[in-house]
mmCIF file of C-alpha atoms in Angstrom:
data_model
loop_
_atom_site.group_PDB
_atom_site.id
_atom_site.type_symbol
_atom_site.label_atom_id
_atom_site.label_comp_id
_atom_site.label_asym_id
_atom_site.label_seq_id
_atom_site.Cartn_x
_atom_site.Cartn_y
_atom_site.Cartn_z
ATOM 1 C CA MET A 1 181.491 162.341 -74.279
ATOM 2 C CA PHE A 2 184.284 163.191 -76.684
ATOM 3 C CA LYS A 3 184.169 159.657 -78.112
ATOM 4 C CA ARG A 4 180.475 160.005 -78.931
ATOM 5 C CA LEU A 5 181.144 163.439 -80.452
ATOM 6 C CA PHE A 6 183.926 162.094 -82.674
ATOM 7 C CA GLU A 7 181.707 159.178 -83.748
ATOM 8 C CA ALA A 8 178.898 161.590 -84.641
ATOM 9 C CA ILE A 9 181.283 163.742 -86.689
ATOM 10 C CA ALA A 10 182.684 160.677 -88.474
ATOM 11 C CA ASN A 11 179.186 159.448 -89.316
ATOM 12 C CA ALA A 12 178.225 162.889 -90.597
ATOM 13 C CA LEU A 13 181.307 162.960 -92.840
ATOM 14 C CA ARG A 14 180.506 159.513 -94.259
ATOM 15 C CA VAL A 15 176.944 160.608 -95.073
ATOM 16 C CA TYR A 16 178.259 163.810 -96.662
ATOM 17 C CA ALA A 17 180.682 161.812 -98.809
ATOM 18 C CA ARG A 18 177.910 159.534 -100.040
ATOM 19 C CA VAL A 19 175.685 162.481 -100.910
ATOM 20 C CA THR A 20 178.301 164.644 -102.619
ATOM 21 C CA SER A 21 180.414 162.010 -104.371
ATOM 22 C CA PRO A 22 179.624 161.533 -108.063
ATOM 23 C CA PRO A 23 177.937 158.227 -108.859
ATOM 24 C CA GLU A 24 180.200 155.419 -109.925
ATOM 25 C CA GLU A 25 180.426 154.731 -113.633
ATOM 26 C CA PRO A 26 178.202 151.792 -114.548
ATOM 27 C CA PRO A 27 180.139 148.847 -115.940
ATOM 28 C CA THR A 28 180.168 148.236 -119.669
ATOM 29 C CA LYS A 29 177.397 145.915 -120.849
ATOM 30 C CA TYR A 30 178.307 143.056 -123.160
ATOM 31 C CA ILE A 31 175.833 142.200 -125.899
ATOM 32 C CA LEU A 32 175.715 139.164 -128.169
ATOM 33 C CA THR A 33 173.985 139.699 -131.508
ATOM 34 C CA VAL A 34 172.220 136.638 -132.900
ATOM 35 C CA TRP A 35 171.336 136.514 -136.594
ATOM 36 C CA LYS A 36 170.082 133.076 -137.636
ATOM 37 C CA LYS A 37 169.062 130.267 -135.326
ATOM 38 C CA SER A 38 170.433 127.785 -137.886
ATOM 39 C CA LEU A 39 173.970 129.109 -137.277
ATOM 40 C CA LEU A 40 173.898 128.364 -133.551
ATOM 41 C CA SER A 41 175.171 125.237 -131.836
ATOM 42 C CA ILE A 42 172.511 123.145 -130.143
ATOM 43 C CA ASP A 43 173.835 124.200 -126.721
ATOM 44 C CA TRP A 44 174.356 127.888 -127.581
ATOM 45 C CA HIS A 45 172.355 129.008 -124.548
ATOM 46 C CA GLU A 46 174.924 127.327 -122.294
ATOM 47 C CA ARG A 47 177.708 129.430 -123.811
ATOM 48 C CA ILE A 48 176.454 132.934 -122.980
ATOM 49 C CA SER A 49 176.968 133.169 -119.217
ATOM 50 C CA GLY A 50 179.321 136.135 -119.508
ATOM 51 C CA PHE A 51 176.969 138.265 -121.581
ATOM 52 C CA ASP A 52 174.512 140.756 -120.126
ATOM 53 C CA VAL A 53 172.276 141.143 -123.183
ATOM 54 C CA ILE A 54 171.247 138.924 -126.081
ATOM 55 C CA SER A 55 170.067 140.757 -129.208
ATOM 56 C CA LEU A 56 167.937 138.761 -131.648
ATOM 57 C CA LYS A 57 167.262 139.632 -135.273
ATOM 58 C CA ALA A 58 163.527 140.292 -135.547
ATOM 59 C CA VAL A 59 163.057 142.686 -138.477
ATOM 60 C CA ASP A 60 164.134 142.955 -142.090
ATOM 61 C CA GLY A 61 163.114 146.304 -143.530
ATOM 62 C CA ASP A 62 159.350 146.632 -143.272
ATOM 63 C CA HIS A 63 158.543 143.048 -142.286
ATOM 64 C CA LEU A 64 159.150 140.686 -139.385
ATOM 65 C CA TYR A 65 161.973 138.171 -139.630
ATOM 66 C CA HIS A 66 161.281 134.524 -138.685
ATOM 67 C CA ASN A 67 158.932 135.628 -135.942
ATOM 68 C CA GLU A 68 158.374 132.189 -134.409
ATOM 69 C CA ASN A 69 162.110 131.611 -134.044
ATOM 70 C CA VAL A 70 162.411 134.971 -132.307
ATOM 71 C CA ARG A 71 159.682 134.105 -129.814
ATOM 72 C CA GLU A 72 161.258 130.728 -129.111
ATOM 73 C CA MET A 73 164.741 132.165 -128.600
ATOM 74 C CA ALA A 74 163.348 135.017 -126.502
ATOM 75 C CA ARG A 75 161.988 132.425 -124.082
ATOM 76 C CA VAL A 76 165.439 130.826 -123.903
ATOM 77 C CA VAL A 77 167.032 134.222 -123.203
ATOM 78 C CA ASP A 78 164.511 134.830 -120.425
ATOM 79 C CA LYS A 79 165.307 131.467 -118.828
ATOM 80 C CA GLN A 80 168.999 132.393 -118.864
ATOM 81 C CA LYS A 81 168.072 135.636 -117.050
ATOM 82 C CA LYS A 82 169.613 137.837 -119.722
ATOM 83 C CA GLU A 83 168.313 141.192 -120.887
ATOM 84 C CA LEU A 84 166.608 140.941 -124.296
ATOM 85 C CA HIS A 85 167.206 143.291 -127.215
ATOM 86 C CA LEU A 86 166.090 143.051 -130.824
ATOM 87 C CA TRP A 87 167.665 144.293 -134.037
ATOM 88 C CA GLY A 88 166.970 144.444 -137.732
ATOM 89 C CA PHE A 89 168.446 145.270 -141.113
ATOM 90 C CA HIS A 90 166.938 148.589 -142.152
ATOM 91 C CA TYR A 91 166.879 150.399 -145.467
ATOM 92 C CA CYS A 92 164.920 153.616 -144.729
ATOM 93 C CA THR A 93 165.213 154.939 -148.290
ATOM 94 C CA SER A 94 162.531 157.582 -147.674
ATOM 95 C CA GLU A 95 160.752 159.150 -144.742
ATOM 96 C CA GLU A 96 157.678 157.030 -145.495
ATOM 97 C CA MET A 97 159.738 153.829 -145.461
ATOM 98 C CA ALA A 98 161.550 154.903 -142.301
ATOM 99 C CA LYS A 99 158.243 155.389 -140.505
ATOM 100 C CA ALA A 100 156.896 152.034 -141.719
ATOM 101 C CA GLU A 101 160.080 150.226 -140.656
ATOM 102 C CA ALA A 102 159.997 151.876 -137.234
ATOM 103 C CA ILE A 103 156.421 150.726 -136.633
ATOM 104 C CA ILE A 104 157.398 147.138 -137.481
ATOM 105 C CA ALA A 105 160.340 147.383 -135.060
ATOM 106 C CA VAL A 106 158.054 148.719 -132.321
ATOM 107 C CA ASN A 107 155.595 145.863 -132.808
ATOM 108 C CA ALA A 108 158.435 143.337 -132.647
ATOM 109 C CA CYS A 109 159.722 144.815 -129.374
ATOM 110 C CA LYS A 110 156.261 144.835 -127.844
ATOM 111 C CA SER A 111 155.692 141.180 -128.749
ATOM 112 C CA VAL A 112 158.608 139.962 -126.589
ATOM 113 C CA ASN A 113 159.075 142.877 -124.132
ATOM 114 C CA ALA A 114 162.495 143.805 -125.493
ATOM 115 C CA THR A 115 164.295 146.540 -123.574
ATOM 116 C CA GLY A 116 166.446 147.748 -126.483
ATOM 117 C CA TYR A 117 166.448 147.958 -130.271
ATOM 118 C CA HIS A 118 169.407 148.252 -132.661
ATOM 119 C CA LEU A 119 168.811 150.024 -135.981
ATOM 120 C CA ASN A 120 171.300 148.265 -138.280
ATOM 121 C CA ALA A 121 171.110 150.733 -141.147
ATOM 122 C CA GLU A 122 172.310 149.294 -144.455
ATOM 123 C CA LYS A 123 173.971 150.878 -147.489
ATOM 124 C CA GLN A 124 170.559 151.613 -149.028
ATOM 125 C CA TRP A 125 169.978 154.030 -146.161
ATOM 126 C CA ALA A 126 173.453 155.540 -146.431
ATOM 127 C CA ASN A 127 173.035 156.053 -150.193
ATOM 128 C CA SER A 128 169.526 157.513 -150.008
ATOM 129 C CA SER A 129 168.992 161.168 -150.848
ATOM 130 C CA GLU A 130 168.324 162.209 -147.218
ATOM 131 C CA PRO A 131 169.775 159.599 -144.853
ATOM 132 C CA GLN A 132 169.831 161.946 -141.844
ATOM 133 C CA ASP A 133 166.174 162.911 -142.229
ATOM 134 C CA ASN A 134 165.199 159.277 -142.711
ATOM 135 C CA ALA A 135 167.055 158.209 -139.565
ATOM 136 C CA ARG A 136 165.424 161.043 -137.632
ATOM 137 C CA VAL A 137 161.944 159.944 -138.756
ATOM 138 C CA PHE A 138 162.704 156.342 -137.745
ATOM 139 C CA ALA A 139 163.885 157.433 -134.301
ATOM 140 C CA GLN A 140 161.042 159.905 -133.751
ATOM 141 C CA THR A 141 158.443 157.313 -134.704
ATOM 142 C CA PHE A 142 160.010 154.595 -132.588
ATOM 143 C CA LYS A 143 160.513 156.710 -129.459
ATOM 144 C CA SER A 144 157.039 158.243 -129.694
ATOM 145 C CA MET A 145 155.627 154.722 -129.348
ATOM 146 C CA LEU A 146 158.244 153.145 -127.060
ATOM 147 C CA PRO A 147 159.932 155.991 -125.164
ATOM 148 C CA ALA A 148 161.438 153.713 -122.498
ATOM 149 C CA THR A 149 163.047 151.271 -124.954
ATOM 150 C CA ALA A 150 166.716 152.022 -125.641
ATOM 151 C CA LEU A 151 167.389 152.849 -129.294
ATOM 152 C CA TYR A 152 170.838 152.277 -130.811
ATOM 153 C CA ALA A 153 172.091 153.929 -134.004
ATOM 154 C CA ASN A 154 174.001 150.940 -135.384
ATOM 155 C CA CYS A 155 174.905 152.846 -138.526
ATOM 156 C CA PHE A 156 177.713 153.995 -140.798
ATOM 157 C CA ASN A 157 179.840 156.558 -138.972
ATOM 158 C CA THR A 158 179.944 159.263 -141.658
ATOM 159 C CA GLU A 159 176.195 159.482 -142.223
ATOM 160 C CA THR A 160 175.413 159.327 -138.507
ATOM 161 C CA THR A 161 175.782 163.018 -137.767
ATOM 162 C CA ASP A 162 175.532 164.686 -134.373
ATOM 163 C CA GLU A 163 172.073 165.930 -135.379
ATOM 164 C CA VAL A 164 170.959 162.346 -136.048
ATOM 165 C CA LEU A 165 172.293 161.180 -132.686
ATOM 166 C CA GLU A 166 170.130 163.672 -130.829
ATOM 167 C CA TRP A 167 167.217 161.334 -131.539
ATOM 168 C CA PHE A 168 168.941 158.106 -130.446
ATOM 169 C CA ASP A 169 169.941 156.899 -127.015
ATOM 170 C CA TYR A 170 173.238 155.386 -128.209
ATOM 171 C CA PHE A 171 175.703 155.575 -131.088
ATOM 172 C CA GLU A 172 176.851 152.043 -131.924
ATOM 173 C CA PRO A 173 179.203 152.162 -134.928
ATOM 174 C CA MET A 174 180.333 148.954 -136.606
ATOM 175 C CA ILE A 175 184.043 148.564 -135.878
ATOM 176 C CA TYR A 176 185.139 145.727 -138.119
ATOM 177 C CA GLY A 177 188.480 144.753 -139.561
ATOM 178 C CA THR A 178 190.902 141.862 -139.870
ATOM 179 C CA LYS A 179 194.035 143.839 -139.011
ATOM 180 C CA ILE A 180 194.476 144.845 -135.405
ATOM 181 C CA SER A 181 195.630 148.322 -136.456
ATOM 182 C CA THR A 182 192.465 148.871 -138.519
ATOM 183 C CA ILE A 183 190.246 147.928 -135.592
ATOM 184 C CA ALA A 184 192.212 150.019 -133.091
ATOM 185 C CA ASN A 185 192.169 153.092 -135.346
ATOM 186 C CA LYS A 186 188.429 152.821 -135.949
ATOM 187 C CA PHE A 187 187.730 152.281 -132.260
ATOM 188 C CA GLU A 188 189.779 155.308 -131.206
ATOM 189 C CA ASN A 189 188.272 157.477 -133.938
ATOM 190 C CA ARG A 190 184.648 156.586 -133.221
ATOM 191 C CA MET A 191 185.013 156.836 -129.455
ATOM 192 C CA SER A 192 186.733 160.219 -129.755
ATOM 193 C CA ARG A 193 183.735 161.858 -131.411
ATOM 194 C CA ASP A 194 182.456 164.948 -129.629
ATOM 195 C CA ILE A 195 179.269 163.404 -128.294
ATOM 196 C CA PRO A 196 178.350 162.575 -124.687
ATOM 197 C CA ASP A 197 180.222 159.577 -123.303
ATOM 198 C CA ALA A 198 176.877 158.215 -122.100
ATOM 199 C CA LYS A 199 175.874 157.705 -125.763
ATOM 200 C CA LYS A 200 178.999 155.829 -126.867
ATOM 201 C CA ALA A 201 178.680 152.115 -127.646
ATOM 202 C CA VAL A 202 180.493 149.854 -130.119
ATOM 203 C CA MET A 203 179.830 146.818 -132.288
ATOM 204 C CA VAL A 204 182.854 144.585 -132.902
ATOM 205 C CA GLY A 205 183.718 141.243 -134.445
ATOM 206 C CA THR A 206 183.851 138.026 -132.451
ATOM 207 C CA GLY A 207 187.528 137.289 -133.055
ATOM 208 C CA ARG A 208 186.897 134.452 -135.511
ATOM 209 C CA LYS A 209 189.718 133.634 -137.909
ATOM 210 C CA ASN A 210 190.455 135.271 -141.226
ATOM 211 C CA GLY A 211 193.075 132.957 -142.685
ATOM 212 C CA ASP A 212 195.941 131.678 -140.573
ATOM 213 C CA THR A 213 197.311 134.914 -139.155
ATOM 214 C CA GLN A 214 194.371 137.349 -138.943
ATOM 215 C CA ALA A 215 191.045 137.526 -137.137
ATOM 216 C CA TRP A 216 187.859 139.586 -137.004
ATOM 217 C CA GLY A 217 188.902 141.049 -133.670
ATOM 218 C CA TYR A 218 191.816 140.781 -131.239
ATOM 219 C CA LEU A 219 191.282 140.494 -127.500
ATOM 220 C CA HIS A 220 194.853 141.331 -126.498
ATOM 221 C CA ASP A 221 197.519 143.757 -127.716
ATOM 222 C CA LYS A 222 199.707 142.615 -130.581
ATOM 223 C CA ASP A 223 202.998 144.101 -131.803
ATOM 224 C CA GLY A 224 202.409 147.263 -129.783
ATOM 225 C CA VAL A 225 198.888 147.827 -131.124
ATOM 226 C CA ARG A 226 196.001 147.820 -128.684
ATOM 227 C CA GLY A 227 193.513 144.996 -128.594
ATOM 228 C CA LEU A 228 189.958 145.056 -127.268
ATOM 229 C CA VAL A 229 190.883 144.817 -123.586
ATOM 230 C CA SER A 230 193.097 147.909 -123.775
ATOM 231 C CA LEU A 231 190.579 149.855 -125.869
ATOM 232 C CA VAL A 232 187.593 149.097 -123.646
ATOM 233 C CA LYS A 233 189.636 149.843 -120.536
ATOM 234 C CA GLU A 234 190.501 153.322 -121.835
ATOM 235 C CA PHE A 235 187.257 154.395 -123.498
ATOM 236 C CA GLN A 236 184.724 152.594 -121.252
ATOM 237 C CA PRO A 237 181.899 152.431 -123.828
ATOM 238 C CA VAL A 238 178.387 151.956 -122.528
ATOM 239 C CA SER A 239 178.247 148.608 -124.287
ATOM 240 C CA VAL A 240 180.272 146.277 -126.483
ATOM 241 C CA ASN A 241 178.154 144.336 -128.965
ATOM 242 C CA PHE A 242 179.638 141.264 -130.678
ATOM 243 C CA PHE A 243 178.477 140.502 -134.224
ATOM 244 C CA ARG A 244 177.609 137.726 -134.515
ATOM 245 C CA ALA A 245 176.800 134.486 -132.672
ATOM 246 C CA GLY A 246 177.363 131.034 -134.134
ATOM 247 C CA ARG A 247 179.048 129.518 -137.148
ATOM 248 C CA ALA A 248 180.821 131.624 -139.777
ATOM 249 C CA ASP A 249 183.188 130.291 -142.439
ATOM 250 C CA GLU A 250 182.991 126.853 -140.804
ATOM 251 C CA GLU A 251 184.147 128.224 -137.445
ATOM 252 C CA ASP A 252 182.137 128.766 -134.283
ATOM 253 C CA ILE A 253 184.206 130.704 -131.789
ATOM 254 C CA MET A 254 181.454 130.280 -129.230
ATOM 255 C CA VAL A 255 182.296 126.569 -129.187
ATOM 256 C CA ARG A 256 186.084 126.506 -129.445
ATOM 257 C CA PRO A 257 188.983 128.995 -129.403
ATOM 258 C CA ASN A 258 191.310 129.696 -132.296
ATOM 259 C CA ARG A 259 195.033 130.428 -132.325
ATOM 260 C CA ILE A 260 194.429 134.173 -131.804
ATOM 261 C CA ASN A 261 191.460 134.438 -129.428
ATOM 262 C CA PRO A 262 189.759 132.441 -126.654
ATOM 263 C CA ARG A 263 186.171 131.281 -126.947
ATOM 264 C CA LEU A 264 183.765 134.203 -127.122
ATOM 265 C CA ASN A 265 182.264 133.715 -123.673
ATOM 266 C CA ASP A 266 185.772 133.583 -122.200
ATOM 267 C CA GLN A 267 186.668 136.796 -124.033
ATOM 268 C CA VAL A 268 183.745 138.552 -122.369
ATOM 269 C CA LYS A 269 184.649 137.230 -118.933
ATOM 270 C CA MET A 270 188.229 138.501 -119.376
ATOM 271 C CA LEU A 271 186.952 141.896 -120.511
ATOM 272 C CA LYS A 272 184.709 142.170 -117.471
ATOM 273 C CA GLU A 273 187.535 141.218 -115.153
ATOM 274 C CA GLU A 274 190.128 143.555 -116.642
ATOM 275 C CA CYS A 275 188.030 146.573 -117.705
ATOM 276 C CA GLN A 276 185.984 147.508 -114.656
ATOM 277 C CA PRO A 277 185.680 151.303 -114.339
ATOM 278 C CA PRO A 278 187.631 152.863 -111.459
ATOM 279 C CA LYS A 279 185.675 153.299 -108.242
ATOM 280 C CA ASN A 280 185.134 156.824 -106.962
ATOM 281 C CA VAL A 281 186.802 157.442 -103.618
#
């Protein structure tokens, strides 16, 4: 009798713990941004197993970008069972242009069933007379037509105000540099902004070389300065987006490592292994 009573109490406590415990933090997603098909190795699709999302360039301002290539690569992404995002260079120099560019982006997403879109806002947007209003119009137009598609503000940090971010699902600042201290400082600064953690994402370099001693990204700590593993482990961004896939300056870090970093797919696998969020107990 007492045994059955104790078992009933134990079961009730386990149910209570499941109901009242906060949900576990979802793991960080890893995104690979693809620009030009011509920059990719012929077997690029075999080198993305660690990634969760592949983001293809589909828009340039107010027109589609190499649409047939996008459709072809989208089919490859689907076969690899990866989530598909799209992105584009955007200029949004006026509210009218912002609306037109958003409609093009929506049509691109609909054509391949993309689940996310990254607004890569260029200097023309940042230098326009009302960049915040233009970004708002882009986001309002996009979300009114595709409310379930995730929208990333992949924009300059200074012009991307808190008011702008109210209209976007995620803030995805570009964190580039060739010195590990520059990257670490930018990462810490951007991720320390007073916005909800659930909106915080980052775009980083792939770790390709810059000369003999520097790289566009550092996976591990160096000389006491934190590398990407340490930064992701602490800040747990929603996603880490690598710009960009394929060959750059005669190097393709997707194909072979360099003296500073492993191959890109191996970097992602190490990040996933070492940066899992703590489980709630």
